Amino acid sequence: MAADSRCIRTSSALSNPPLTLRDLDQLGLERIKGVGPKTLVALEAFEVRSILDLLETYPRRYVDRTNMAMIADLVEGVPALVVVTVESTSAFTTRNNKKMVKVAVSDGTKRLNITFFNQGWREKQLYKGLEVAVFGKPELFNGSLQMTNPLVDPVGKATGRIVPIYPQSEKVRISSSDLATWIEDALNKCAPRGFADTVPQSLLDEHGFISRSEAMRAIHLPESIEAHQNARRRLAFDEVLRVQLMLVGKKAQWERESAGFSHETSGHLIDGFMKALPFPLTGAQKRTIGEIYKDLSSGTPMHRLLQGDVGSGKTLVAVATMLASVQGGHQAAIMAPTEVLADQHALGIRALLASLTVSDDSNLFGDRTLRIELLTNKVTGEQRRNILAGIADGSVDIAIGTHALIQDSVNFKSLGVVVVDEQHRFGVEQRSRLRDKAQESEHGLVPDVLVMTATPIPRTAAMTVYGDLDVSVLDELPPGRTPISTSWVHAPIEIESMWADVRSRLDAGEQAYVVCPLIEESEKLEVASAQETFDQLSAQDLAGYTIGLLHGRMSSADKEAVMNSFRSGATQVLVATTVIEVGVDVPNATCMVVLDANRFGIAQLHQLRGRVGRGKLLSQCYLMTQNGEPSPRIEALVASTDGFVLAEEDLKLRGEGTIMSVNQKGQSDLTLASLQRDLELIQWARDAAVGIIQADPNLSDLPLLRDELDLLFSDTDEEFLFKS
Ligand code: ADP
Ligand code: MG
């Protein structure tokens, strides 16, 4: 057969070595029995272009015929699987205009009636003579058993005891049983050579993985549920190992190729700062600063993620990091995503560093106070020129700002540390751009980078989303925090008592936030609704109190004025859109009302709620919804204030798609693996990848594995990969 001759040609002199993924990628589908030109076009539309694509089209589920029942044995109320032949199908429209399809089926022991509501397409799908697997709960109706809206999988003439059900495409008319037939043919044709195992045997042995050849067959044609599980585990491991090798390889390459500062991490500036702190560091802060200082003192540039829940004290860690650079006569920068946050950092950091001095030879007294400047887009004219000049001549020690900091006009004399705050929306590429920018300093050394995020990410997801960074976790809140109590509010009487509570807090001198409904589709509508909320509260529930309004369409100056007035306590209530989401710190604010809370995600609500509970007073968060059922998200927030618990919950509720939507390479390679289910596999893969890359950075001893990575990751991914 032509197919086989080509296989042999690819293998050249070696006698039929096992097939690699690249071999499979180069094998065309025309060699599959029954696949003609028309089917090729249809498969192409299905994005199946090679034998590799075909074999990586995994079953969506399986029909386990070993668990099959006979219609004659069905018991009312007990769900069961029957494999049956369609005898007749008829469609009706009910009196209330619903589509109803009735199907009579039989398995030779008895007949069974099936009724579908609102699934008009079943009339065409279930034609006479078709063999299908039906899973559902039999009910007694007019004296005989029937099923309503059961699960139906066409099994065709499939014979195995466990029948794979593939994703089908109505549009291009490829059925599950077509795919099953072609895949089985492909597996049979590949069987003599088998599949190359690119993962080192020692790893396979260590974790008890089956061979790739076994796994490929068993994922499609499992002999038992257990065989399927072993196959999935093995193939999922291959997926996560490849992603980890890519990320760890990229990280190692970057570390190899760039020269960084070796900062001095003890000295008068850092010591003075620590001594002046009005409180002891938390254990987590001590540990984290230790991890960072270890990175800082090594000549390899730091590339570390600091994860810490809201209020865990990240700012202090950031300042301790920046001071190491300043102490050695270099500069530091901290970049925040919004102007409000940059302002906030400027205030907080100036307060923390107010009494510190740095040695200065040009000064008669040998000392000067630190020069800390804020650079955002609203800083203009003379003032801006002044700051830019100070950044360029090195007299600005710490620059605080927004994206304005990485514009072309900003040139640091010697930037030793960069802190990026709240960058959870950024991916690998943005981070590298920041590094490139910073590298333009006169000595060409790469600054140490600390990325801070207040969005806890489950550990496994972090290993993938931030797989190219080291991770430190601030998992301990400073003492003296009062827990925030959270309630779901819906009924009118609850709403009334909520406003009464807000008023009594205001009367006691405390402050409150009211967060307006999120309207993602339109900022204009969101602003209008915030204005409306403001007007309504001023006239009704909070009449007589000083209320401020903050939204995204205000000028920077107006925003700043509103925030300052709230910080000073002159404004008692801040009505705001999500612009207050991150970082705002007003300890006297003890109460938050979130309107239409169902519109927000878990992470967002958690961030918002973190604005209260920052002082000694007991705080309260109200989550208001329109409809009478709290969403699982709201229930999660009421139940827990632990960001990591909530992040796990979020992952469960939303699936990984959303987490991985961060601009991140490698996610498309995860087909069988799941960030949620495969925690253990991901940890193993991470450890294995670190070990492999350490011993053999270019994978020269594992050419097949390396070739697989080259094949599966795009050119842009490869830029980072194993360039020696
Ligand atoms: P984050 O940025 O992680 O949300 P912050 O850095 O804003 O948290 O810190 C929150 C509050 O906790 C600040 O008011 C800060 O002064 C205070 N804080 C930080 N570290 C400690 C500590 N070790 N002990 C007591 N309070 C602390
Ligand atoms: Mg912060």
Tab-separated table of N, CA, C and O and ligand atoms in Angstrom, residues 314-315 341 345 421-422 452 583 614, ligand 2:
chain	number	residue	atom	x	y	z
A	314	LYS	N	1.760	43.468	50.644
A	314	LYS	CA	2.686	43.378	49.519
A	314	LYS	C	3.517	44.650	49.357
A	314	LYS	O	4.679	44.587	48.945
A	315	THR	N	2.904	45.802	49.687
A	315	THR	CA	3.610	47.061	49.478
A	315	THR	C	4.940	47.077	50.219
A	315	THR	O	5.968	47.493	49.691
A	341	LEU	N	-4.261	53.922	41.657
A	341	LEU	CA	-3.354	53.030	42.374
A	341	LEU	C	-1.946	53.601	42.467
A	341	LEU	O	-1.271	53.458	43.490
A	345	HIS	N	0.072	54.282	45.839
A	345	HIS	CA	1.424	53.795	46.111
A	345	HIS	C	2.339	54.943	46.498
A	345	HIS	O	3.162	54.813	47.400
A	421	ASP	N	2.942	46.006	39.719
A	421	ASP	CA	1.850	45.686	40.625
A	421	ASP	C	0.604	45.275	39.858
A	421	ASP	O	0.286	45.856	38.835
A	422	GLU	N	-0.088	44.296	40.392
A	422	GLU	CA	-1.406	43.917	39.887
A	422	GLU	C	-1.403	43.645	38.395
A	422	GLU	O	-2.242	44.127	37.661
A	452	MET	N	3.729	41.639	41.175
A	452	MET	CA	2.850	41.392	42.313
A	452	MET	C	1.426	41.218	41.824
A	452	MET	O	0.960	41.974	40.979
A	583	GLY	N	-6.315	47.945	45.271
A	583	GLY	CA	-5.317	48.724	45.978
A	583	GLY	C	-5.739	49.893	46.844
A	583	GLY	O	-4.960	50.361	47.639
A	614	ARG	N	-9.785	46.807	56.577
A	614	ARG	CA	-8.377	47.218	56.569
A	614	ARG	C	-7.978	47.892	57.872
A	614	ARG	O	-6.824	48.239	58.056
B	2	MG	MG	-1.482	46.619	47.117
